[in-house]
Coordinates of C-alpha atoms in Angstrom, one line a residue:
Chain A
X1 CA 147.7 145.7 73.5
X2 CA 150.6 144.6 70.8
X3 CA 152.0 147.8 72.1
X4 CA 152.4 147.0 75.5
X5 CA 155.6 146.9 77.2
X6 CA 157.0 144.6 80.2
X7 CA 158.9 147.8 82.0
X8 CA 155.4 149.9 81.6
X9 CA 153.0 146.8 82.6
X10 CA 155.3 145.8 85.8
X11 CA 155.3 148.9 87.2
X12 CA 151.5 149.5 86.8
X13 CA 148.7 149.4 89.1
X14 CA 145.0 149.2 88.8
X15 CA 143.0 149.6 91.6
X16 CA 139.0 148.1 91.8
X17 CA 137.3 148.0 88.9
X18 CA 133.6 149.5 88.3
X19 CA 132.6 147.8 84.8
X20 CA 129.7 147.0 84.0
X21 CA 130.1 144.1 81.6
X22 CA 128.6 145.1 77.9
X23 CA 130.0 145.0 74.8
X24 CA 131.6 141.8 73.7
X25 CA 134.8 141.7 74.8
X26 CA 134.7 145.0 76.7
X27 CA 133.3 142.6 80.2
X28 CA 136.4 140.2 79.9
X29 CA 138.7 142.7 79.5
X30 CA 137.2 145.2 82.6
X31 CA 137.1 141.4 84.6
X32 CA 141.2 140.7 83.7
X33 CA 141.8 144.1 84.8
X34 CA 140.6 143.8 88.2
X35 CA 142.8 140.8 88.3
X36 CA 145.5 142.4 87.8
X37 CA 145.9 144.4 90.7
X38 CA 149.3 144.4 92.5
X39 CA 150.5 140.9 91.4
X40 CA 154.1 140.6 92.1
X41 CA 155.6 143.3 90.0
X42 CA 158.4 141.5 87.9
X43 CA 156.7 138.0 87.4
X44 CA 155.3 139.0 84.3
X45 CA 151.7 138.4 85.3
X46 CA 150.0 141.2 84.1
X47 CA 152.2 140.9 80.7
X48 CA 151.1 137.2 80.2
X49 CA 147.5 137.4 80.9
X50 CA 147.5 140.8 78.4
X51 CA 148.7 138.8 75.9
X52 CA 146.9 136.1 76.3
X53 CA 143.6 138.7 76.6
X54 CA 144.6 140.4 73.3
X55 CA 144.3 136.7 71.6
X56 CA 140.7 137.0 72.6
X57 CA 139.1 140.1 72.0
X58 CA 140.2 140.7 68.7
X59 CA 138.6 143.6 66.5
X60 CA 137.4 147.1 67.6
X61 CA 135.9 147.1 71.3
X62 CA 134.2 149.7 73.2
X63 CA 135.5 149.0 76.3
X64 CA 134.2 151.5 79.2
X65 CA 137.1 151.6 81.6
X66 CA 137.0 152.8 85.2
X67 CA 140.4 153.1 87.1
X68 CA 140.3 154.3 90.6
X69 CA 143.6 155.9 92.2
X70 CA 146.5 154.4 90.8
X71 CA 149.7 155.0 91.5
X72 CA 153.6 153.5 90.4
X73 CA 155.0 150.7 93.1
X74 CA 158.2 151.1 94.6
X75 CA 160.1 150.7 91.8
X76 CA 160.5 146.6 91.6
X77 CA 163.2 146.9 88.7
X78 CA 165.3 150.1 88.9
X79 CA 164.7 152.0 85.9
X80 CA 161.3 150.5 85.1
X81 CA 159.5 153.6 86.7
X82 CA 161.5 156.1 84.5
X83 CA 159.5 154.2 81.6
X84 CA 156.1 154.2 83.5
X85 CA 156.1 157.8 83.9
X86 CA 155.5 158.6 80.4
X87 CA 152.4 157.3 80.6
X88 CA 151.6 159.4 83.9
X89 CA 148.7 162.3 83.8
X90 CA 147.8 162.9 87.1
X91 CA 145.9 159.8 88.8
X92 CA 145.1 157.8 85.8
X93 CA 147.6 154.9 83.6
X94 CA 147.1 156.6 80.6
X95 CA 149.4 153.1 79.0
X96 CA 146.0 151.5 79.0
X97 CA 145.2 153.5 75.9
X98 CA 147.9 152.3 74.6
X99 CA 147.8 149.2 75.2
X100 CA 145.0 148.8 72.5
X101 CA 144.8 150.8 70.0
X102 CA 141.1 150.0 69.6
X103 CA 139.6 150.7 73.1
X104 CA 138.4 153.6 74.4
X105 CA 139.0 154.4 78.0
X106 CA 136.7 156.0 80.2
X107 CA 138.5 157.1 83.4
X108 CA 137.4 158.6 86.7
X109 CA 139.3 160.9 88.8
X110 CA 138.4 161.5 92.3
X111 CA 137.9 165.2 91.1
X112 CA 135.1 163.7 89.5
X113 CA 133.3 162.9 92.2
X114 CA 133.8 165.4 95.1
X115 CA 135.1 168.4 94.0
X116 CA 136.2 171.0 95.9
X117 CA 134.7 174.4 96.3
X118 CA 134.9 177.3 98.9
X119 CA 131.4 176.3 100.0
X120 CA 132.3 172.6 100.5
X121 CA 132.8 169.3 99.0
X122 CA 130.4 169.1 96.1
X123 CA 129.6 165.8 94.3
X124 CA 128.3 166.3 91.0
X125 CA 127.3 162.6 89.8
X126 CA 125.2 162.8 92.7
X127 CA 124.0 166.1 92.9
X128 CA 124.7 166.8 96.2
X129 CA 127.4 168.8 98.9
X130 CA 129.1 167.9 101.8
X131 CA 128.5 169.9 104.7
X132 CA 128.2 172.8 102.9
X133 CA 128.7 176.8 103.9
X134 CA 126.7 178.0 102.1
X135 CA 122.7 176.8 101.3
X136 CA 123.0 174.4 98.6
X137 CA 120.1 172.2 97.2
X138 CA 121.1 169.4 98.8
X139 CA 123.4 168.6 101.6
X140 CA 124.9 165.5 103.2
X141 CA 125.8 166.4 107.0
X142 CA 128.3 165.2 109.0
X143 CA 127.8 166.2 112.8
X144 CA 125.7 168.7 114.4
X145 CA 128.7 171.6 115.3
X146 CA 128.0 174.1 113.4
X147 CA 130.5 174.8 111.5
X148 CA 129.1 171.9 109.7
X149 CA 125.4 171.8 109.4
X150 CA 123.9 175.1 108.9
X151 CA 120.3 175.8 108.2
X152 CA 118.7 176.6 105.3
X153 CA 119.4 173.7 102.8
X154 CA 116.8 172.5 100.5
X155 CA 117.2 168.9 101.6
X156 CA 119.4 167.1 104.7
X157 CA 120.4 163.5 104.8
X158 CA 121.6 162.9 108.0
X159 CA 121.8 160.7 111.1
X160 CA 118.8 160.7 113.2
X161 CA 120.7 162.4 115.9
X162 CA 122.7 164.9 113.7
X163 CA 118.7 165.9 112.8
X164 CA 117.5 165.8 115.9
X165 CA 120.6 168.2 117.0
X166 CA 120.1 170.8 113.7
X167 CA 116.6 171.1 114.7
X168 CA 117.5 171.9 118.1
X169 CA 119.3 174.8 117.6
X170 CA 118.0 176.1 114.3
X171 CA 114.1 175.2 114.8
X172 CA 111.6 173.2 112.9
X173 CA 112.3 174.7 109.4
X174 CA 115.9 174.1 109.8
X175 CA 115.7 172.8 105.8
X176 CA 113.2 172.4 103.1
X177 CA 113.1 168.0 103.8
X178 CA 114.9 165.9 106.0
X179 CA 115.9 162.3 105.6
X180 CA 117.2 160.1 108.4
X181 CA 120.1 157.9 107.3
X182 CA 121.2 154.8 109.8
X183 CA 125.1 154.2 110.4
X184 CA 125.4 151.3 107.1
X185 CA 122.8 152.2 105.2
X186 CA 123.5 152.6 101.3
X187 CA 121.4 155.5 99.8
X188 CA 121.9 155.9 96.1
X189 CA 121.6 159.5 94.3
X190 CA 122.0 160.3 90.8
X191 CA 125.2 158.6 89.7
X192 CA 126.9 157.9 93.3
X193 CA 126.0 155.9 96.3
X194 CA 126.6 157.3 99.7
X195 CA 126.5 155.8 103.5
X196 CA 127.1 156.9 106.7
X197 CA 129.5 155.5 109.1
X198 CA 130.4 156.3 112.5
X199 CA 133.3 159.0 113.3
X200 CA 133.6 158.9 117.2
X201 CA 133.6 162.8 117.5
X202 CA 130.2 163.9 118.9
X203 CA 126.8 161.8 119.3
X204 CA 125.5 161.2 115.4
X205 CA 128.5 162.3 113.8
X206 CA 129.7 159.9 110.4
X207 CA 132.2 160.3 107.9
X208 CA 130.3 160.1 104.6
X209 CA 131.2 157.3 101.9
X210 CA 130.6 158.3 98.7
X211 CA 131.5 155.8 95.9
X212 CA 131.0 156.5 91.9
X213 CA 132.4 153.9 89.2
X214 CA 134.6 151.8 91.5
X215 CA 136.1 154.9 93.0
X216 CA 135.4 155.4 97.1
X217 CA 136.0 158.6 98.6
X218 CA 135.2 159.2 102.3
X219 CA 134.9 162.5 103.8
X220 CA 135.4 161.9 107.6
X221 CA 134.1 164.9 108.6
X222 CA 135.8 166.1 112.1
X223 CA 136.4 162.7 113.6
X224 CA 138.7 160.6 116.5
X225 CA 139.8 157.5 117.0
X226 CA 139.3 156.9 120.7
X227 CA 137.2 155.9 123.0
X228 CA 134.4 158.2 124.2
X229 CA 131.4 156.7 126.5
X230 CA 128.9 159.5 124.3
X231 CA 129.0 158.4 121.0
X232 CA 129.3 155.4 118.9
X233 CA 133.4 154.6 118.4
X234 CA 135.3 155.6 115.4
X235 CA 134.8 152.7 112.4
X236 CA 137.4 152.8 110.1
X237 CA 136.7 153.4 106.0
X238 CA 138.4 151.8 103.7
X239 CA 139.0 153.7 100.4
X240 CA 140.6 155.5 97.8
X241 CA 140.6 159.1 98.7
X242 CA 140.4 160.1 102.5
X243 CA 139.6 163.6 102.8
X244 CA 140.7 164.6 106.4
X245 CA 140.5 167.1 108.6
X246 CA 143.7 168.3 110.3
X247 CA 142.5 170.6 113.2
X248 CA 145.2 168.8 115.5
X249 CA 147.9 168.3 112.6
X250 CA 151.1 168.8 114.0
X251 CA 153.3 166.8 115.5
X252 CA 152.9 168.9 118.9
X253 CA 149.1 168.0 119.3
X254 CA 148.9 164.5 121.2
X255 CA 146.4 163.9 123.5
X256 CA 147.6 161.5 126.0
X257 CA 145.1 160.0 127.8
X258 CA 141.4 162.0 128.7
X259 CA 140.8 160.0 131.9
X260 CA 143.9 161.5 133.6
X261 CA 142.9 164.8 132.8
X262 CA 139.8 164.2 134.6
X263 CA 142.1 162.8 137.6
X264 CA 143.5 166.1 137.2
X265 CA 140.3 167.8 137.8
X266 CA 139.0 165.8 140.7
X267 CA 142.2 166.2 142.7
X268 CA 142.2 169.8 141.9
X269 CA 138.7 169.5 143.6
X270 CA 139.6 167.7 146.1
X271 CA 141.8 170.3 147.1
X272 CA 140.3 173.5 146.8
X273 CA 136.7 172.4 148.3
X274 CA 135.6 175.9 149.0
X275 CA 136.5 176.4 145.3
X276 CA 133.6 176.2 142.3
X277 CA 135.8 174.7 139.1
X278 CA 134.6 176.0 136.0
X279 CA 134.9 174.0 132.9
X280 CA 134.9 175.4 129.7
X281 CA 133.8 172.8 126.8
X282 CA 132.2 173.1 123.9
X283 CA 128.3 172.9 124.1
X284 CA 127.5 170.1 121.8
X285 CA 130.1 166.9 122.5
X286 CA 132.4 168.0 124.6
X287 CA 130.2 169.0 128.1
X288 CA 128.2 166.1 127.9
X289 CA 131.6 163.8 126.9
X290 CA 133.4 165.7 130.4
X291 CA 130.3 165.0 132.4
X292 CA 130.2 161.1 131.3
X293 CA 133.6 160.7 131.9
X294 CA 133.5 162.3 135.4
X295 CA 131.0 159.7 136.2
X296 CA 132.7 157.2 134.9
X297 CA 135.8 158.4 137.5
X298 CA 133.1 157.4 139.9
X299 CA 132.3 161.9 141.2
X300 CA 128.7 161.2 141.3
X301 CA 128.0 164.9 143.1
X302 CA 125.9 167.2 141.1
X303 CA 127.0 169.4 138.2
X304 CA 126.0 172.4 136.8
X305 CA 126.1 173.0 133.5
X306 CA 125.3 176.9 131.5
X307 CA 121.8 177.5 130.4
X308 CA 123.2 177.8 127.0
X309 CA 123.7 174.0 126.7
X310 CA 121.1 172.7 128.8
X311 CA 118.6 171.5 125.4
X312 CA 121.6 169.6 123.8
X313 CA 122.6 167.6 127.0
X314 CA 118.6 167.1 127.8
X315 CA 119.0 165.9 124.6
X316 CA 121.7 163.4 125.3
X317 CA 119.7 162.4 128.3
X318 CA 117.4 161.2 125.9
X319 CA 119.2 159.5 124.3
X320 CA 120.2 157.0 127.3
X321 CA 123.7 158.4 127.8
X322 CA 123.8 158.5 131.6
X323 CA 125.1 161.7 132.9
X324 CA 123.7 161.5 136.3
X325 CA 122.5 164.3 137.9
X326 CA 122.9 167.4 136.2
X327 CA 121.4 170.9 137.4
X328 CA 121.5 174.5 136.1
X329 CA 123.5 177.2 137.1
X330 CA 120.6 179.4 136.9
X331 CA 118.8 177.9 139.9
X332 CA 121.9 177.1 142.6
X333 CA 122.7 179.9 145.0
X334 CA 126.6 181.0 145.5
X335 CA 126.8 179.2 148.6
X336 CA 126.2 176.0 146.9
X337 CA 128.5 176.1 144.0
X338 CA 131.9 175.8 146.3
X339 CA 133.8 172.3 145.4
X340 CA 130.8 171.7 142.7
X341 CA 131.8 171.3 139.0
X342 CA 130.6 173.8 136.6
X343 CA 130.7 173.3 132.6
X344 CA 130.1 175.6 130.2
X345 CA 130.6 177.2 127.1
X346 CA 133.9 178.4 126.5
X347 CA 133.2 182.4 125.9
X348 CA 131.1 182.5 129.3
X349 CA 134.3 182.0 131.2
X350 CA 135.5 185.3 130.4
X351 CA 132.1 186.9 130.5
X352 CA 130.1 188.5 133.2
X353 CA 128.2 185.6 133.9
X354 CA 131.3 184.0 136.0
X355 CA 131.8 186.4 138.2
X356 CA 129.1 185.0 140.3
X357 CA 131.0 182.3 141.5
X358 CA 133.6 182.0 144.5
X359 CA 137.3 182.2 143.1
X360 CA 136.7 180.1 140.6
X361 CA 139.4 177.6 139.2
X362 CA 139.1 177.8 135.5
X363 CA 139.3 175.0 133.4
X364 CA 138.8 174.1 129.9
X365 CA 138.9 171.3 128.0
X366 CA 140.3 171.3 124.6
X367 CA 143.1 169.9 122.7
X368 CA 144.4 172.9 122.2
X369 CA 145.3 173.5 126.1
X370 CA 148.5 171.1 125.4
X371 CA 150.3 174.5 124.1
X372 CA 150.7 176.9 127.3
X373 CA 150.6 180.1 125.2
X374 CA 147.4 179.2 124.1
X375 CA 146.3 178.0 127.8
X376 CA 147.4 181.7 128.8
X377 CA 145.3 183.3 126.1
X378 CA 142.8 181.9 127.5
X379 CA 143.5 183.4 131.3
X380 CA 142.9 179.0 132.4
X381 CA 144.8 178.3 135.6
X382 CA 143.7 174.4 134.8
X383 CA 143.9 173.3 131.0
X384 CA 142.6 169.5 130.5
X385 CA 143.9 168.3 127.5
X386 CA 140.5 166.3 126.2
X387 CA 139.9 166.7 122.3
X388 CA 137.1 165.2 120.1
X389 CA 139.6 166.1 117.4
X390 CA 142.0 163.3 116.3
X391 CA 145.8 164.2 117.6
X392 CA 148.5 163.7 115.3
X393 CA 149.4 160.3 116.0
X394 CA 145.5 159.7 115.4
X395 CA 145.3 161.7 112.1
X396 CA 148.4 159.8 110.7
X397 CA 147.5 156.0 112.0
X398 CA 144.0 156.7 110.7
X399 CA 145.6 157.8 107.2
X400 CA 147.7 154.9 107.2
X401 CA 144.8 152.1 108.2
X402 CA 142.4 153.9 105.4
X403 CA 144.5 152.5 102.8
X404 CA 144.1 155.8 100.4
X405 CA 146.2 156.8 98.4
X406 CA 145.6 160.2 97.9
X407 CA 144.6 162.1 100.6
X408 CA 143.1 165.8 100.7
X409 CA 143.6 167.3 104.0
X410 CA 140.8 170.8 105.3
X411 CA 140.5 173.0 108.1
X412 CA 143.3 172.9 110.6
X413 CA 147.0 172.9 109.9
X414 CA 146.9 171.2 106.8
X415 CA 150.7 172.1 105.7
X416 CA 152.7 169.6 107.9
X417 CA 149.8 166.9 107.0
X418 CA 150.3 167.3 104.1
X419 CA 154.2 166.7 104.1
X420 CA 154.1 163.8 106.1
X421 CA 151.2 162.0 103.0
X422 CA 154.0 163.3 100.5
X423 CA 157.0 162.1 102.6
X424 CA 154.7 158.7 102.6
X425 CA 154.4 158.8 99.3
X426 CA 150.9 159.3 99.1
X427 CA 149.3 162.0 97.0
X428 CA 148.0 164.7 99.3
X429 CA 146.8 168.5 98.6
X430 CA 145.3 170.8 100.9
X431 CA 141.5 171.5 100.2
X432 CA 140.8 176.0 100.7
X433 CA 137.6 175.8 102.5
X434 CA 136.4 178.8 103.9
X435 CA 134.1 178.1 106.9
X436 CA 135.2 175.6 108.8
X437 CA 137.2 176.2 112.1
X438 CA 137.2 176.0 115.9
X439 CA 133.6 175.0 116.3
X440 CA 134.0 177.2 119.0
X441 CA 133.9 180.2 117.2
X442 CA 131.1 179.1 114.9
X443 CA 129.2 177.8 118.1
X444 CA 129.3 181.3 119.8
X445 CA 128.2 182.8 116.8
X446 CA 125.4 180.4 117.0
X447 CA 124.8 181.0 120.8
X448 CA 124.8 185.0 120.3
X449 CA 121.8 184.2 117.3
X450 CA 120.0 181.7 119.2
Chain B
X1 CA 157.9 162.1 138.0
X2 CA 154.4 163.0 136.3
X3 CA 153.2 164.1 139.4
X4 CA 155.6 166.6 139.6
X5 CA 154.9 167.0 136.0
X6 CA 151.5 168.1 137.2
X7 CA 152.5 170.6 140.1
X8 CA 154.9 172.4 137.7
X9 CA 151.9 173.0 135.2
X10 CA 149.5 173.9 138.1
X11 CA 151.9 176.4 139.5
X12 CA 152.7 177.7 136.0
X13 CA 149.3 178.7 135.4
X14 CA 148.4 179.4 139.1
X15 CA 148.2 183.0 140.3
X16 CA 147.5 183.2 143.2
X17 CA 150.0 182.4 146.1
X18 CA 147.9 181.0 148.4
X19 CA 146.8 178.7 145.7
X20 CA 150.2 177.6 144.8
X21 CA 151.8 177.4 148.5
X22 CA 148.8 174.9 148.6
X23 CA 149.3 173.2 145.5
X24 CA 153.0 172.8 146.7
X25 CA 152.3 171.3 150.4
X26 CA 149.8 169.1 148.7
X27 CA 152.6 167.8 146.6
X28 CA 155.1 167.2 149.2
X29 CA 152.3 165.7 151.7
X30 CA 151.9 162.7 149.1
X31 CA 154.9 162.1 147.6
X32 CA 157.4 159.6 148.9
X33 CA 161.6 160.1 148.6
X34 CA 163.4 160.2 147.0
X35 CA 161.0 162.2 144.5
X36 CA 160.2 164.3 147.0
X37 CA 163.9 165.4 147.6
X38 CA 164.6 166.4 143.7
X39 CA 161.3 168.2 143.6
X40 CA 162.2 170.5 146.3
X41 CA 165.7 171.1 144.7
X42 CA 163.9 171.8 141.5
X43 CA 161.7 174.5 142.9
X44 CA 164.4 176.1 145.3
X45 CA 166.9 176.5 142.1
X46 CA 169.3 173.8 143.5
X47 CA 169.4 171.7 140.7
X48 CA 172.3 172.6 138.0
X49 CA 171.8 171.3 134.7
X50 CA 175.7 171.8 132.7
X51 CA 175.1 170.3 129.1
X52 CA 171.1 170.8 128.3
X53 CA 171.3 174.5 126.7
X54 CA 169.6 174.7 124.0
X55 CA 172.3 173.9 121.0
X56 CA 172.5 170.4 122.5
X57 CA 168.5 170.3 122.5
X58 CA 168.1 171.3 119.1
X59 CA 170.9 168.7 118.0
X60 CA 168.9 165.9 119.3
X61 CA 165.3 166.9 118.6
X62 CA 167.0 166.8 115.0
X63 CA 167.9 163.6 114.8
X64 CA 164.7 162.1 115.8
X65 CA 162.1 164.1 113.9
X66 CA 161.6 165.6 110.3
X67 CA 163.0 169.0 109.5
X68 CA 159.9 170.3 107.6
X69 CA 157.5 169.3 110.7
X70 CA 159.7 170.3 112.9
X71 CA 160.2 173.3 112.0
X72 CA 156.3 174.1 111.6
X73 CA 155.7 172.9 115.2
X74 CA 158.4 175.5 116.4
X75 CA 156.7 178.3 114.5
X76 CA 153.4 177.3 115.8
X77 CA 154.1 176.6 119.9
X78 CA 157.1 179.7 119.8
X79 CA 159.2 178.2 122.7
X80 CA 162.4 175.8 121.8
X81 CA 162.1 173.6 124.9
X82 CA 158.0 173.4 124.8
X83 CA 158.4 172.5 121.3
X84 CA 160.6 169.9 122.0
X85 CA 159.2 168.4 124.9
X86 CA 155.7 167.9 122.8
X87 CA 157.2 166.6 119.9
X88 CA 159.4 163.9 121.5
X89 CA 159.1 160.6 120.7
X90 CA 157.1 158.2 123.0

């Protein structure tokens, strides 16, 4: 601590502090330290109570140390940062080494935690993955879409519904052992603690919290940040390292308001009454999210939804969401299905399977129908811009509000996400995770092995 | 204006001209003046517009976003005026 200097201690920042208190000394030091924490850069605080520190822990000390992100303030003093940066390797204040020549520092980086590989977010302190691709021992899942949870781990902690949903489409043996985790809840396994908390993206879906030594990371799975009458609404995590997903992230993607698509829909009913409208939505989520929210737009005529997603919106049924009255294709005749409403999954629209309907007005309801030349591909004559995906103002405000300072940034377009976190000055990286996608495509792959 | 917005999509994507002469009486059935008035210029091509070419457009859709993001949205939606129009400011 002699060693320290007042450029290097203003312009340094520790985050929260996971010590446990031991060794003499080693608990007031690791209690000063969490003091310490983003005190007016300039008044000297950190530099007084050091000194003042150093006059009582004298002699050798093993001190364990655990620094979560850190990261230089604007700089307070002009060239004080020049002097900081020395001291700089990657997320940790190496200074503190310095500082006394007698403590040993034990730091965590978040790549100590989760670590990124092509099958998924591993954590190694706690022996487990994060909706892995590939079968792993044990897996944390996010959401049901399958992308996400695949069968064939050797254990699942999951929601109940996320459960429920896997062994839906994959059957009973869908993993070795399942264990049902509530929204909250604080499981702890091997060195890290984990909880589930609610992403607003399908029914059951949670970004996972995983904290080791002080250090939180949360994986939000594929979440949003607006209102949806079929799942529980979006909680916000604060923490150290957000790992996001960035389906929707480019400045382009903004999703206005779902309800006046839906207007959209009903007037385009209205109008063509002799019409059947065929909406194309994702099976899990999205069908049963379109079918609450026509409801809620007071249409309370039947609609037909594809045999292909009649178990999961049963299932939602069961789950008390009100849908009203909901039939299947299958058993209406032609005659019947002019002016009626018809979801279902996105690949039947250009499949055989349509062409039993009168002119049909094709719809589909996706985020990505706010770009026309992806609209076209499609062959949709009515895109509905309504997206279980964060847009970009949602990815960036949700950023923002996390408080992270480092942010890793999977499946989508993670390029422009990851400029605007640099242009913010927050530490961002993309994360190369093979798997993950459109759930779309993953769901028809699904569909064609069910 | 965001009804007419909403026809303009419509008949974008609309094939079929029964559809869209439908789509279009609907429109001007509902729609009070003088909205109604510019509409029906727009679609009958009587509506000049002298300074919005696309050097202009680029010039302002500069100073209001960032290059970088910019110029990744343009790549990924492959029309100026689309790009533009999605990316402006609320």
């Amino acid at each position: 601590m002699r060693e320290a200097k007042r450029s290097t201690v203003d312009v340094m920042r520790v985050g929260c502090l996971g010590l446990r208190k031991g060794h003499d000394g080693g608990g007031a030091v690791a209690h000063f330290l969490a003091q310490v924490t983003e005190h007016e850069p300039g008044r000297d605080i950190a530099w007084r109570a050091f000194k003042h520190l150093h006059q009582q822990v004298s002699g050798p000390r093993q001190i364990a140390l655990c620094l979560s992100v850190a990261r230089p303030f604007e700089a307070p003093v002009g060239n004080h940062i020049a002097g900081g940066q020395e001291y700089w390797a990657g997320h940790f204040l190496v200074i503190l080494c310095r500082l006394a020549s007698n403590t040993y520092l034990i730091t965590m980086r978040p790549e100590d935690i989760l670590v990124p590989t092509p099958s998924g977010v591993c954590c190694k302190p706690g022996g487990f993955h994060i909706d892995p691709t590939r079968p792993v021992e044990k897996a944390l899942i996010t959401h049901g879409h399958s992308d996400h949870a695949r069968a064939g781990h050797g254990a699942v902690l999951a929601t109940q519904e996320t459960l429920d949903i896997m062994r839906l489409r994959y059957g009973d043996n869908f993993a070795g052992s399942i264990q049902a985790v509530r929204y909250g809840e604080i499981v702890k396994l091997g060195g890290a603690t984990a909880s589930f908390h609610p992403a607003g993206h399908v029914l059951g879906s949670a970004q996972i919290r995983v904290e080791c030594n002080g250090l939180r990371v949360v994986a939000s799975g594929d979440y949003k940040n607006v209102a949806d009458p079929t799942c529980t609404q979006f909680e916000l995590v604060p923490c150290d390292v957000f790992i996001t997903e960035a389906t929707f992230g480019l400045p382009v993607f903004r999703h206005h308001d779902a309800a006046g698509e839906i207007g959209k829909l009903l007037r385009s009913v209205e109008l063509f009454l002799e019409r059947a409208h065929l909406v194309g939505a994702y099976s899990l989520g999205k069908a049963q999210r379109v079918i609450a929210m026509l409801r809620a737009a007071g249409h309370d005529q039947p609609i037909y939804i594809h045999g292909a997603m009649e178990t999961i919106t049963r299932y939602y049924q069961s789950r008390t969401i009100d849908l009203g009255r909901v039939e299947l294709v299958r058993g209406a005749n032609k005659a019947e299905l002019g002016g009626r409403i018809v979801i279902c999954p996105p690949s039947a629209i250009s499949d055989l399977w349509s062409r039993r309907f009168p002119d049909p007005v094709v719809a589909f309801a996706s985020g990505w129908m706010r770009v026309r030349a992806r609209a076209r591909q499609r062959g949709v004559t009515l895109p509905l811009v309504i997206s279980d995906h964060a847009d970009w103002d949602g990815l960036t405000a949700t950023i923002t509000a996390t408080g992270a300072s480092e942010v890793w940034v999977t499946h989508g377009q993670e390029d422009a996400l990851v400029h605007w976190c640099r242009a913010k000055s927050l530490k961002a990286r993309p994360l190369d995770i093979v798997g993950y996608g459109d759930e779309e495509d993953a769901a028809a792959q699904a569909e064609a092995e069910a | 204006m965001n009804r007419f917005a909403e026809l303009l999509d419509r008949l974008a994507y609309e094939p079929g001209r029964n559809a869209k002469l439908r789509l279009i009486a609907d429109y001007l059935r509902g729609t009070p003046d003088p909205e109604r008035g510019w509409a029906l210029a727009a679609l009958t091509g009587a509506l000049t517009f002298k300074h919005a070419k696309a050097g202009m457009i680029r010039g302002l859709i500069a100073e209001r976003t960032d290059p970088a993001l910019f110029s990744l949205s343009y790549d990924y939606v492959g029309d100026l005026s689309e790009t533009v129009a999605l990316m402006w400011p609320a």
